[in-house]
Amino acid sequence: YYIVSPLQAAKFRQTQIHANKTDALDCKNIARVYYGTKLRHHRNEAEEYRRMRELNRYYEDILVHLRKHKVSFKAKLDIVFPNLDQYFKSTSMYTNAVLELLKLYPHPKMILGKTSNSVLTKLSKKASSHSKIYLNKIVEKFVDCASTTYSGCNPEDVDVEIIVRLIESIQSCNQEAEEILGKLVELAQKTPNYKSILSIVGVGENLAARIVSELGDIERFDNRNQLISYAGLDPRIRQSGAQSGDHLRISKKGNKRLRCLLYLAATCNYRLKKNDRLYEFNQKKRQQSNRLNSKDDNIATAHKL
């Protein structure tokens, strides 16, 4: 059997002078695709590829919820504990030690009057994986911020309760994302193309596993052009008269997740600035006379990748 893209059937409908749309005409247009286009037989992939793809997309859903929780957390933090994030620019505000301390003392008045040793003892029980020197620095920043800031609510207000719940949601999403990503890497390591993708400069274990999950069984593609089209990185060429049609946008008619991952791999490769083939190709694109911008150069590098 064949799988027909709805875009193909719609294209046949638009070739008619009167582009009417009914249920009966939809069936006829699909039939025209079958008779007028060379279609490829559908081939089922191995179960591990389908499992990896679903895990990767579930992982992306977790990240979407995580970003929403962080936005809500940041809004509440500006009310309950203003300027606290300014003290943690060098270290992430979302590390486990910082979040655990904020759960213990979510309001500035709760930590004032406490001795550093008592706070450090409580924090050490919650974040035992960190050294006491590191935890002591976090405690000092908290106390310093609490003594200089003015909260926009009282310790018994509902905003304090909400910020604790948001911290728990962020920690839960982080833990689940790490578990899913670990399982994804474990499955990807058993596939034949994982080591090849991992050998690319700028591609780590996590990114390689996600690329493999969205790439699937590469044997179903006859050539590299089909793979490029599947990722939606094929350029739209529209030549007409004196217009060359060069430097137009890519089609984006394909797997958007794979396209984003390849673009991420291209940007990571250029950031490392190692003299491999991809970096040299990107550098060459940036130095040519008719270049557009760095984003176009990275897209071209993703196409090359």
PDB file of C-alpha atoms in Angstrom:
ATOM      1  CA  TYR A   1       0.000   0.000   0.000  1.00  0.00           C
ATOM      2  CA  TYR A   2       0.960   3.649  -0.357  1.00  0.00           C
ATOM      3  CA  ILE A   3       0.735   6.632   1.969  1.00  0.00           C
ATOM      4  CA  VAL A   4      -0.362   9.755   0.096  1.00  0.00           C
ATOM      5  CA  SER A   5       0.436  13.173   1.516  1.00  0.00           C
ATOM      6  CA  PRO A   6      -2.632  15.460   1.760  1.00  0.00           C
ATOM      7  CA  LEU A   7      -0.516  18.129   0.022  1.00  0.00           C
ATOM      8  CA  GLN A   8      -0.254  15.930  -3.066  1.00  0.00           C
ATOM      9  CA  ALA A   9      -4.015  15.403  -3.276  1.00  0.00           C
ATOM     10  CA  ALA A  10      -4.633  19.133  -2.722  1.00  0.00           C
ATOM     11  CA  LYS A  11      -2.165  19.951  -5.505  1.00  0.00           C
ATOM     12  CA  PHE A  12      -4.153  17.866  -8.003  1.00  0.00           C
ATOM     13  CA  ARG A  13      -7.339  19.631  -6.900  1.00  0.00           C
ATOM     14  CA  GLN A  14      -5.754  23.039  -7.479  1.00  0.00           C
ATOM     15  CA  THR A  15      -4.815  22.143 -11.069  1.00  0.00           C
ATOM     16  CA  GLN A  16      -8.498  22.196 -12.028  1.00  0.00           C
ATOM     17  CA  ILE A  17     -10.071  25.403 -13.355  1.00  0.00           C
ATOM     18  CA  HIS A  18     -12.884  25.120 -10.805  1.00  0.00           C
ATOM     19  CA  ALA A  19     -11.167  23.974  -7.620  1.00  0.00           C
ATOM     20  CA  ASN A  20     -14.285  22.682  -5.881  1.00  0.00           C
ATOM     21  CA  LYS A  21     -13.959  20.497  -2.817  1.00  0.00           C
ATOM     22  CA  THR A  22     -16.368  17.732  -1.864  1.00  0.00           C
ATOM     23  CA  ASP A  23     -15.928  14.333  -0.272  1.00  0.00           C
ATOM     24  CA  ALA A  24     -16.373  12.636  -3.650  1.00  0.00           C
ATOM     25  CA  LEU A  25     -13.820  14.908  -5.324  1.00  0.00           C
ATOM     26  CA  ASP A  26     -11.339  14.224  -2.526  1.00  0.00           C
ATOM     27  CA  CYS A  27     -11.431  10.526  -3.390  1.00  0.00           C
ATOM     28  CA  LYS A  28     -10.965  11.312  -7.091  1.00  0.00           C
ATOM     29  CA  ASN A  29      -8.002  13.549  -6.386  1.00  0.00           C
ATOM     30  CA  ILE A  30      -6.349  10.810  -4.330  1.00  0.00           C
ATOM     31  CA  ALA A  31      -6.926   8.436  -7.259  1.00  0.00           C
ATOM     32  CA  ARG A  32      -5.317  10.964  -9.621  1.00  0.00           C
ATOM     33  CA  VAL A  33      -2.272  11.024  -7.352  1.00  0.00           C
ATOM     34  CA  TYR A  34      -2.056   7.241  -7.615  1.00  0.00           C
ATOM     35  CA  TYR A  35      -2.290   7.202 -11.409  1.00  0.00           C
ATOM     36  CA  GLY A  36      -0.379  10.404 -12.130  1.00  0.00           C
ATOM     37  CA  THR A  37       2.525  10.205  -9.686  1.00  0.00           C
ATOM     38  CA  LYS A  38       5.198   7.618  -9.093  1.00  0.00           C
ATOM     39  CA  LEU A  39       4.574   6.539  -5.519  1.00  0.00           C
ATOM     40  CA  ARG A  40       6.796   4.464  -3.297  1.00  0.00           C
ATOM     41  CA  HIS A  41       5.595   1.385  -1.463  1.00  0.00           C
ATOM     42  CA  HIS A  42       5.225   1.967   2.241  1.00  0.00           C
ATOM     43  CA  ARG A  43       7.577  -0.111   4.353  1.00  0.00           C
ATOM     44  CA  ASN A  44       7.079  -0.601   8.057  1.00  0.00           C
ATOM     45  CA  GLU A  45      10.039   0.325  10.224  1.00  0.00           C
ATOM     46  CA  ALA A  46      11.438  -1.778  13.028  1.00  0.00           C
ATOM     47  CA  GLU A  47       9.672  -1.404  16.355  1.00  0.00           C
ATOM     48  CA  GLU A  48      12.703   0.167  18.067  1.00  0.00           C
ATOM     49  CA  TYR A  49      12.656   3.154  15.678  1.00  0.00           C
ATOM     50  CA  ARG A  50       8.973   3.803  16.328  1.00  0.00           C
ATOM     51  CA  ARG A  51       9.595   3.502  20.074  1.00  0.00           C
ATOM     52  CA  MET A  52      12.485   5.974  19.911  1.00  0.00           C
ATOM     53  CA  ARG A  53      10.499   8.458  17.850  1.00  0.00           C
ATOM     54  CA  GLU A  54       7.589   8.438  20.299  1.00  0.00           C
ATOM     55  CA  LEU A  55       9.942   8.827  23.271  1.00  0.00           C
ATOM     56  CA  ASN A  56      11.660  11.792  21.622  1.00  0.00           C
ATOM     57  CA  ARG A  57       8.349  13.521  20.962  1.00  0.00           C
ATOM     58  CA  TYR A  58       7.210  12.848  24.508  1.00  0.00           C
ATOM     59  CA  TYR A  59      10.509  14.355  25.671  1.00  0.00           C
ATOM     60  CA  GLU A  60       9.765  17.487  23.629  1.00  0.00           C
ATOM     61  CA  ASP A  61       6.308  17.717  25.212  1.00  0.00           C
ATOM     62  CA  ILE A  62       7.927  17.634  28.658  1.00  0.00           C
ATOM     63  CA  LEU A  63      10.227  20.485  27.634  1.00  0.00           C
ATOM     64  CA  VAL A  64       7.213  22.540  26.528  1.00  0.00           C
ATOM     65  CA  HIS A  65       5.593  22.124  29.965  1.00  0.00           C
ATOM     66  CA  LEU A  66       8.936  22.823  31.641  1.00  0.00           C
ATOM     67  CA  ARG A  67       9.283  26.148  29.816  1.00  0.00           C
ATOM     68  CA  LYS A  68       5.761  27.143  30.865  1.00  0.00           C
ATOM     69  CA  HIS A  69       6.489  26.304  34.506  1.00  0.00           C
ATOM     70  CA  LYS A  70       9.704  28.336  34.387  1.00  0.00           C
ATOM     71  CA  VAL A  71       7.882  31.381  32.982  1.00  0.00           C
ATOM     72  CA  SER A  72       5.267  31.187  35.753  1.00  0.00           C
ATOM     73  CA  PHE A  73       7.999  30.597  38.342  1.00  0.00           C
ATOM     74  CA  LYS A  74       9.955  33.648  37.176  1.00  0.00           C
ATOM     75  CA  ALA A  75       6.822  35.836  37.392  1.00  0.00           C
ATOM     76  CA  LYS A  76       6.081  34.687  40.965  1.00  0.00           C
ATOM     77  CA  LEU A  77       9.734  34.978  41.998  1.00  0.00           C
ATOM     78  CA  ASP A  78       9.748  38.669  41.060  1.00  0.00           C
ATOM     79  CA  ILE A  79       6.891  39.158  43.542  1.00  0.00           C
ATOM     80  CA  VAL A  80       7.894  36.867  46.401  1.00  0.00           C
ATOM     81  CA  PHE A  81      11.715  37.028  46.305  1.00  0.00           C
ATOM     82  CA  PRO A  82      12.742  39.978  44.050  1.00  0.00           C
ATOM     83  CA  ASN A  83      16.295  40.166  42.616  1.00  0.00           C
ATOM     84  CA  LEU A  84      17.138  36.619  43.720  1.00  0.00           C
ATOM     85  CA  ASP A  85      17.841  35.551  40.128  1.00  0.00           C
ATOM     86  CA  GLN A  86      20.386  38.385  39.843  1.00  0.00           C
ATOM     87  CA  TYR A  87      22.532  36.636  42.460  1.00  0.00           C
ATOM     88  CA  PHE A  88      22.720  33.444  40.379  1.00  0.00           C
ATOM     89  CA  LYS A  89      23.818  34.673  36.988  1.00  0.00           C
ATOM     90  CA  SER A  90      27.078  32.697  37.128  1.00  0.00           C
ATOM     91  CA  THR A  91      25.261  29.523  38.275  1.00  0.00           C
ATOM     92  CA  SER A  92      21.852  28.437  37.080  1.00  0.00           C
ATOM     93  CA  MET A  93      18.832  29.451  39.079  1.00  0.00           C
ATOM     94  CA  TYR A  94      17.315  26.054  38.314  1.00  0.00           C
ATOM     95  CA  THR A  95      19.988  23.831  39.871  1.00  0.00           C
ATOM     96  CA  ASN A  96      18.688  21.369  42.437  1.00  0.00           C
ATOM     97  CA  ALA A  97      20.494  23.051  45.378  1.00  0.00           C
ATOM     98  CA  VAL A  98      19.041  26.507  44.655  1.00  0.00           C
ATOM     99  CA  LEU A  99      15.515  25.159  44.176  1.00  0.00           C
ATOM    100  CA  GLU A 100      15.697  23.071  47.344  1.00  0.00           C
ATOM    101  CA  LEU A 101      16.823  26.067  49.400  1.00  0.00           C
ATOM    102  CA  LEU A 102      14.036  28.168  47.921  1.00  0.00           C
ATOM    103  CA  LYS A 103      11.544  25.458  48.866  1.00  0.00           C
ATOM    104  CA  LEU A 104      12.808  25.575  52.454  1.00  0.00           C
ATOM    105  CA  TYR A 105      12.728  29.381  52.641  1.00  0.00           C
ATOM    106  CA  PRO A 106      10.431  30.682  49.865  1.00  0.00           C
ATOM    107  CA  HIS A 107      10.085  34.130  51.485  1.00  0.00           C
ATOM    108  CA  PRO A 108      12.916  36.509  52.515  1.00  0.00           C
ATOM    109  CA  LYS A 109      11.573  36.842  56.080  1.00  0.00           C
ATOM    110  CA  MET A 110      11.772  33.077  56.567  1.00  0.00           C
ATOM    111  CA  ILE A 111      15.561  32.960  56.231  1.00  0.00           C
ATOM    112  CA  LEU A 112      16.354  36.174  58.119  1.00  0.00           C
ATOM    113  CA  GLY A 113      17.381  35.510  61.679  1.00  0.00           C
ATOM    114  CA  LYS A 114      18.538  31.981  60.868  1.00  0.00           C
ATOM    115  CA  THR A 115      22.193  31.117  61.375  1.00  0.00           C
ATOM    116  CA  SER A 116      24.180  30.082  58.310  1.00  0.00           C
ATOM    117  CA  ASN A 117      25.096  26.756  59.930  1.00  0.00           C
ATOM    118  CA  SER A 118      21.480  25.790  60.566  1.00  0.00           C
ATOM    119  CA  VAL A 119      20.485  26.709  57.011  1.00  0.00           C
ATOM    120  CA  LEU A 120      23.489  24.822  55.617  1.00  0.00           C
ATOM    121  CA  THR A 121      22.617  21.727  57.670  1.00  0.00           C
ATOM    122  CA  LYS A 122      19.062  21.641  56.323  1.00  0.00           C
ATOM    123  CA  LEU A 123      20.223  22.228  52.759  1.00  0.00           C
ATOM    124  CA  SER A 124      22.884  19.498  52.993  1.00  0.00           C
ATOM    125  CA  LYS A 125      20.174  16.944  53.736  1.00  0.00           C
ATOM    126  CA  LYS A 126      18.194  17.987  50.649  1.00  0.00           C
ATOM    127  CA  ALA A 127      21.166  18.381  48.260  1.00  0.00           C
ATOM    128  CA  SER A 128      23.694  15.873  49.533  1.00  0.00           C
ATOM    129  CA  SER A 129      25.321  15.432  46.115  1.00  0.00           C
ATOM    130  CA  HIS A 130      26.909  18.903  46.303  1.00  0.00           C
ATOM    131  CA  SER A 131      29.939  19.867  48.363  1.00  0.00           C
ATOM    132  CA  LYS A 132      29.501  21.984  51.497  1.00  0.00           C
ATOM    133  CA  ILE A 133      31.684  24.736  50.012  1.00  0.00           C
ATOM    134  CA  TYR A 134      29.317  25.068  47.049  1.00  0.00           C
ATOM    135  CA  LEU A 135      26.223  24.960  49.279  1.00  0.00           C
ATOM    136  CA  ASN A 136      27.700  27.543  51.632  1.00  0.00           C
ATOM    137  CA  LYS A 137      28.133  29.984  48.732  1.00  0.00           C
ATOM    138  CA  ILE A 138      24.473  29.526  47.812  1.00  0.00           C
ATOM    139  CA  VAL A 139      23.390  30.145  51.415  1.00  0.00           C
ATOM    140  CA  GLU A 140      25.473  33.341  51.580  1.00  0.00           C
ATOM    141  CA  LYS A 141      23.841  34.649  48.386  1.00  0.00           C
ATOM    142  CA  PHE A 142      20.369  33.854  49.741  1.00  0.00           C
ATOM    143  CA  VAL A 143      20.999  35.636  53.039  1.00  0.00           C
ATOM    144  CA  ASP A 144      22.527  38.630  51.283  1.00  0.00           C
ATOM    145  CA  CYS A 145      19.555  38.920  48.918  1.00  0.00           C
ATOM    146  CA  ALA A 146      17.009  38.455  51.724  1.00  0.00           C
ATOM    147  CA  SER A 147      18.601  41.252  53.767  1.00  0.00           C
ATOM    148  CA  THR A 148      18.553  43.760  50.884  1.00  0.00           C
ATOM    149  CA  THR A 149      15.290  42.980  49.074  1.00  0.00           C
ATOM    150  CA  TYR A 150      11.687  43.858  49.858  1.00  0.00           C
ATOM    151  CA  SER A 151       9.073  41.226  49.094  1.00  0.00           C
ATOM    152  CA  GLY A 152       5.797  42.114  47.426  1.00  0.00           C
ATOM    153  CA  CYS A 153       3.773  39.778  49.657  1.00  0.00           C
ATOM    154  CA  ASN A 154       3.619  38.382  53.174  1.00  0.00           C
ATOM    155  CA  PRO A 155       4.952  34.929  54.157  1.00  0.00           C
ATOM    156  CA  GLU A 156       1.405  33.616  54.681  1.00  0.00           C
ATOM    157  CA  ASP A 157       0.113  34.771  51.258  1.00  0.00           C
ATOM    158  CA  VAL A 158      -0.923  32.301  48.571  1.00  0.00           C
ATOM    159  CA  ASP A 159       1.920  33.448  46.284  1.00  0.00           C
ATOM    160  CA  VAL A 160       4.410  31.704  48.581  1.00  0.00           C
ATOM    161  CA  GLU A 161       2.445  28.452  48.345  1.00  0.00           C
ATOM    162  CA  ILE A 162       2.238  28.734  44.558  1.00  0.00           C
ATOM    163  CA  ILE A 163       5.981  29.266  44.119  1.00  0.00           C
ATOM    164  CA  VAL A 164       6.672  26.092  46.133  1.00  0.00           C
ATOM    165  CA  ARG A 165       4.271  24.149  43.901  1.00  0.00           C
ATOM    166  CA  LEU A 166       5.956  25.551  40.789  1.00  0.00           C
ATOM    167  CA  ILE A 167       9.368  24.461  42.087  1.00  0.00           C
ATOM    168  CA  GLU A 168       8.035  20.929  42.603  1.00  0.00           C
ATOM    169  CA  SER A 169       6.624  20.939  39.050  1.00  0.00           C
ATOM    170  CA  ILE A 170       9.973  22.089  37.613  1.00  0.00           C
ATOM    171  CA  GLN A 171      11.868  19.399  39.527  1.00  0.00           C
ATOM    172  CA  SER A 172       9.383  16.745  38.434  1.00  0.00           C
ATOM    173  CA  CYS A 173       9.696  17.752  34.764  1.00  0.00           C
ATOM    174  CA  ASN A 174      13.492  17.814  35.006  1.00  0.00           C
ATOM    175  CA  GLN A 175      13.605  14.351  36.521  1.00  0.00           C
ATOM    176  CA  GLU A 176      11.211  12.874  33.967  1.00  0.00           C
ATOM    177  CA  ALA A 177      13.066  14.504  31.067  1.00  0.00           C
ATOM    178  CA  GLU A 178      16.376  13.034  32.259  1.00  0.00           C
ATOM    179  CA  GLU A 179      14.829   9.569  32.559  1.00  0.00           C
ATOM    180  CA  ILE A 180      13.310   9.710  29.059  1.00  0.00           C
ATOM    181  CA  LEU A 181      16.538  11.037  27.556  1.00  0.00           C
ATOM    182  CA  GLY A 182      18.570   8.306  29.267  1.00  0.00           C
ATOM    183  CA  LYS A 183      16.229   5.639  27.875  1.00  0.00           C
ATOM    184  CA  LEU A 184      16.453   7.248  24.434  1.00  0.00           C
ATOM    185  CA  VAL A 185      20.258   7.162  24.460  1.00  0.00           C
ATOM    186  CA  GLU A 186      20.196   3.544  25.611  1.00  0.00           C
ATOM    187  CA  LEU A 187      17.977   2.532  22.671  1.00  0.00           C
ATOM    188  CA  ALA A 188      19.918   4.631  20.144  1.00  0.00           C
ATOM    189  CA  GLN A 189      23.220   3.001  21.073  1.00  0.00           C
ATOM    190  CA  LYS A 190      21.888  -0.285  19.665  1.00  0.00           C
ATOM    191  CA  THR A 191      21.200   1.189  16.206  1.00  0.00           C
ATOM    192  CA  PRO A 192      23.805   0.920  13.409  1.00  0.00           C
ATOM    193  CA  ASN A 193      24.042   4.662  12.625  1.00  0.00           C
ATOM    194  CA  TYR A 194      24.434   5.999  16.164  1.00  0.00           C
ATOM    195  CA  LYS A 195      28.243   5.867  16.273  1.00  0.00           C
ATOM    196  CA  SER A 196      28.524   7.534  12.876  1.00  0.00           C
ATOM    197  CA  ILE A 197      26.312  10.447  13.927  1.00  0.00           C
ATOM    198  CA  LEU A 198      28.079  10.679  17.300  1.00  0.00           C
ATOM    199  CA  SER A 199      31.435  11.036  15.513  1.00  0.00           C
ATOM    200  CA  ILE A 200      30.332  14.386  14.020  1.00  0.00           C
ATOM    201  CA  VAL A 201      31.947  17.349  15.744  1.00  0.00           C
ATOM    202  CA  GLY A 202      29.389  19.190  17.870  1.00  0.00           C
ATOM    203  CA  VAL A 203      27.025  16.220  18.260  1.00  0.00           C
ATOM    204  CA  GLY A 204      26.869  14.706  21.741  1.00  0.00           C
ATOM    205  CA  GLU A 205      25.115  11.616  23.030  1.00  0.00           C
ATOM    206  CA  ASN A 206      21.765  13.300  23.638  1.00  0.00           C
ATOM    207  CA  LEU A 207      21.636  15.083  20.280  1.00  0.00           C
ATOM    208  CA  ALA A 208      22.804  11.968  18.405  1.00  0.00           C
ATOM    209  CA  ALA A 209      20.094   9.863  20.028  1.00  0.00           C
ATOM    210  CA  ARG A 210      17.399  12.388  19.117  1.00  0.00           C
ATOM    211  CA  ILE A 211      18.629  12.624  15.513  1.00  0.00           C
ATOM    212  CA  VAL A 212      18.563   8.827  15.193  1.00  0.00           C
ATOM    213  CA  SER A 213      15.037   8.707  16.627  1.00  0.00           C
ATOM    214  CA  GLU A 214      13.672  11.197  14.078  1.00  0.00           C
ATOM    215  CA  LEU A 215      15.783   9.850  11.214  1.00  0.00           C
ATOM    216  CA  GLY A 216      14.491   6.324  11.653  1.00  0.00           C
ATOM    217  CA  ASP A 217      15.630   3.570   9.318  1.00  0.00           C
ATOM    218  CA  ILE A 218      17.854   5.337   6.794  1.00  0.00           C
ATOM    219  CA  GLU A 219      17.660   2.358   4.403  1.00  0.00           C
ATOM    220  CA  ARG A 220      14.187   3.471   3.304  1.00  0.00           C
ATOM    221  CA  PHE A 221      15.737   6.413   1.423  1.00  0.00           C
ATOM    222  CA  ASP A 222      17.141   5.680  -2.048  1.00  0.00           C
ATOM    223  CA  ASN A 223      19.475   8.689  -2.102  1.00  0.00           C
ATOM    224  CA  ARG A 224      20.501  11.729  -0.087  1.00  0.00           C
ATOM    225  CA  ASN A 225      18.070  14.035  -1.916  1.00  0.00           C
ATOM    226  CA  GLN A 226      15.134  12.054  -0.527  1.00  0.00           C
ATOM    227  CA  LEU A 227      16.579  12.405   2.970  1.00  0.00           C
ATOM    228  CA  ILE A 228      17.008  16.168   2.484  1.00  0.00           C
ATOM    229  CA  SER A 229      13.395  16.437   1.318  1.00  0.00           C
ATOM    230  CA  TYR A 230      12.235  14.379   4.301  1.00  0.00           C
ATOM    231  CA  ALA A 231      13.886  16.913   6.600  1.00  0.00           C
ATOM    232  CA  GLY A 232      12.387  19.831   4.644  1.00  0.00           C
ATOM    233  CA  LEU A 233      15.837  21.308   3.946  1.00  0.00           C
ATOM    234  CA  ASP A 234      15.427  21.270   0.167  1.00  0.00           C
ATOM    235  CA  PRO A 235      15.554  24.787  -1.362  1.00  0.00           C
ATOM    236  CA  ARG A 236      12.550  26.149  -3.234  1.00  0.00           C
ATOM    237  CA  ILE A 237      13.853  27.157  -6.658  1.00  0.00           C
ATOM    238  CA  ARG A 238      11.522  29.483  -8.593  1.00  0.00           C
ATOM    239  CA  GLN A 239      13.322  30.654 -11.669  1.00  0.00           C
ATOM    240  CA  SER A 240      11.507  32.997 -14.035  1.00  0.00           C
ATOM    241  CA  GLY A 241      13.085  35.124 -16.782  1.00  0.00           C
ATOM    242  CA  ALA A 242      15.920  37.197 -15.425  1.00  0.00           C
ATOM    243  CA  GLN A 243      15.219  36.048 -11.890  1.00  0.00           C
ATOM    244  CA  SER A 244      17.642  33.250 -11.046  1.00  0.00           C
ATOM    245  CA  GLY A 245      15.590  31.875  -8.167  1.00  0.00           C
ATOM    246  CA  ASP A 246      18.672  31.433  -5.962  1.00  0.00           C
ATOM    247  CA  HIS A 247      18.827  32.172  -2.228  1.00  0.00           C
ATOM    248  CA  LEU A 248      15.158  31.386  -1.671  1.00  0.00           C
ATOM    249  CA  ARG A 249      13.774  29.797   1.454  1.00  0.00           C
ATOM    250  CA  ILE A 250      13.776  26.077   2.131  1.00  0.00           C
ATOM    251  CA  SER A 251      10.520  24.189   1.599  1.00  0.00           C
ATOM    252  CA  LYS A 252       9.989  23.190   5.277  1.00  0.00           C
ATOM    253  CA  LYS A 253       7.710  20.416   3.974  1.00  0.00           C
ATOM    254  CA  GLY A 254       9.069  17.581   6.044  1.00  0.00           C
ATOM    255  CA  ASN A 255       9.982  16.423   9.521  1.00  0.00           C
ATOM    256  CA  LYS A 256      10.311  19.702  11.428  1.00  0.00           C
ATOM    257  CA  ARG A 257      11.845  17.992  14.468  1.00  0.00           C
ATOM    258  CA  LEU A 258      14.648  16.443  12.416  1.00  0.00           C
ATOM    259  CA  ARG A 259      15.194  19.790  10.695  1.00  0.00           C
ATOM    260  CA  CYS A 260      15.554  21.580  14.044  1.00  0.00           C
ATOM    261  CA  LEU A 261      17.964  18.943  15.353  1.00  0.00           C
ATOM    262  CA  LEU A 262      20.171  19.169  12.260  1.00  0.00           C
ATOM    263  CA  TYR A 263      20.203  22.967  12.524  1.00  0.00           C
ATOM    264  CA  LEU A 264      21.178  22.639  16.195  1.00  0.00           C
ATOM    265  CA  ALA A 265      23.992  20.265  15.249  1.00  0.00           C
ATOM    266  CA  ALA A 266      25.253  22.748  12.624  1.00  0.00           C
ATOM    267  CA  THR A 267      25.288  25.643  15.103  1.00  0.00           C
ATOM    268  CA  CYS A 268      27.055  23.537  17.762  1.00  0.00           C
ATOM    269  CA  ASN A 269      29.639  22.482  15.195  1.00  0.00           C
ATOM    270  CA  TYR A 270      30.416  26.074  14.248  1.00  0.00           C
ATOM    271  CA  ARG A 271      30.564  27.185  17.880  1.00  0.00           C
ATOM    272  CA  LEU A 272      33.337  24.669  18.625  1.00  0.00           C
ATOM    273  CA  LYS A 273      35.458  26.094  15.757  1.00  0.00           C
ATOM    274  CA  LYS A 274      37.306  22.872  14.993  1.00  0.00           C
ATOM    275  CA  ASN A 275      38.713  22.468  11.503  1.00  0.00           C
ATOM    276  CA  ASP A 276      36.481  19.641  10.320  1.00  0.00           C
ATOM    277  CA  ARG A 277      34.620  19.502   6.999  1.00  0.00           C
ATOM    278  CA  LEU A 278      31.380  21.004   8.317  1.00  0.00           C
ATOM    279  CA  TYR A 279      33.115  23.943   9.981  1.00  0.00           C
ATOM    280  CA  GLU A 280      35.161  24.655   6.844  1.00  0.00           C
ATOM    281  CA  PHE A 281      31.981  24.530   4.731  1.00  0.00           C
ATOM    282  CA  ASN A 282      30.185  26.944   7.086  1.00  0.00           C
ATOM    283  CA  GLN A 283      33.191  29.258   7.154  1.00  0.00           C
ATOM    284  CA  LYS A 284      33.360  29.250   3.373  1.00  0.00           C
ATOM    285  CA  LYS A 285      29.675  30.221   3.179  1.00  0.00           C
ATOM    286  CA  ARG A 286      30.280  33.128   5.561  1.00  0.00           C
ATOM    287  CA  GLN A 287      33.183  34.438   3.478  1.00  0.00           C
ATOM    288  CA  GLN A 288      31.595  34.389   0.025  1.00  0.00           C
ATOM    289  CA  SER A 289      30.638  37.683  -1.566  1.00  0.00           C
ATOM    290  CA  ASN A 290      26.903  37.009  -2.047  1.00  0.00           C
ATOM    291  CA  ARG A 291      26.169  35.609   1.424  1.00  0.00           C
ATOM    292  CA  LEU A 292      22.984  36.587   3.257  1.00  0.00           C
ATOM    293  CA  ASN A 293      23.287  36.054   7.030  1.00  0.00           C
ATOM    294  CA  SER A 294      24.595  33.562   9.566  1.00  0.00           C
ATOM    295  CA  LYS A 295      21.248  31.769   9.849  1.00  0.00           C
ATOM    296  CA  ASP A 296      21.293  30.965   6.123  1.00  0.00           C
ATOM    297  CA  ASP A 297      24.868  29.698   6.478  1.00  0.00           C
ATOM    298  CA  ASN A 298      23.807  27.363   9.305  1.00  0.00           C
ATOM    299  CA  ILE A 299      20.850  26.104   7.242  1.00  0.00           C
ATOM    300  CA  ALA A 300      23.208  25.371   4.352  1.00  0.00           C
ATOM    301  CA  THR A 301      25.489  23.519   6.782  1.00  0.00           C
ATOM    302  CA  ALA A 302      22.511  21.494   8.079  1.00  0.00           C
ATOM    303  CA  HIS A 303      21.745  20.632   4.447  1.00  0.00           C
ATOM    304  CA  LYS A 304      25.373  19.516   4.025  1.00  0.00           C
ATOM    305  CA  LEU A 305      25.202  17.515   7.251  1.00  0.00           C
TER     306      LEU A 305
END
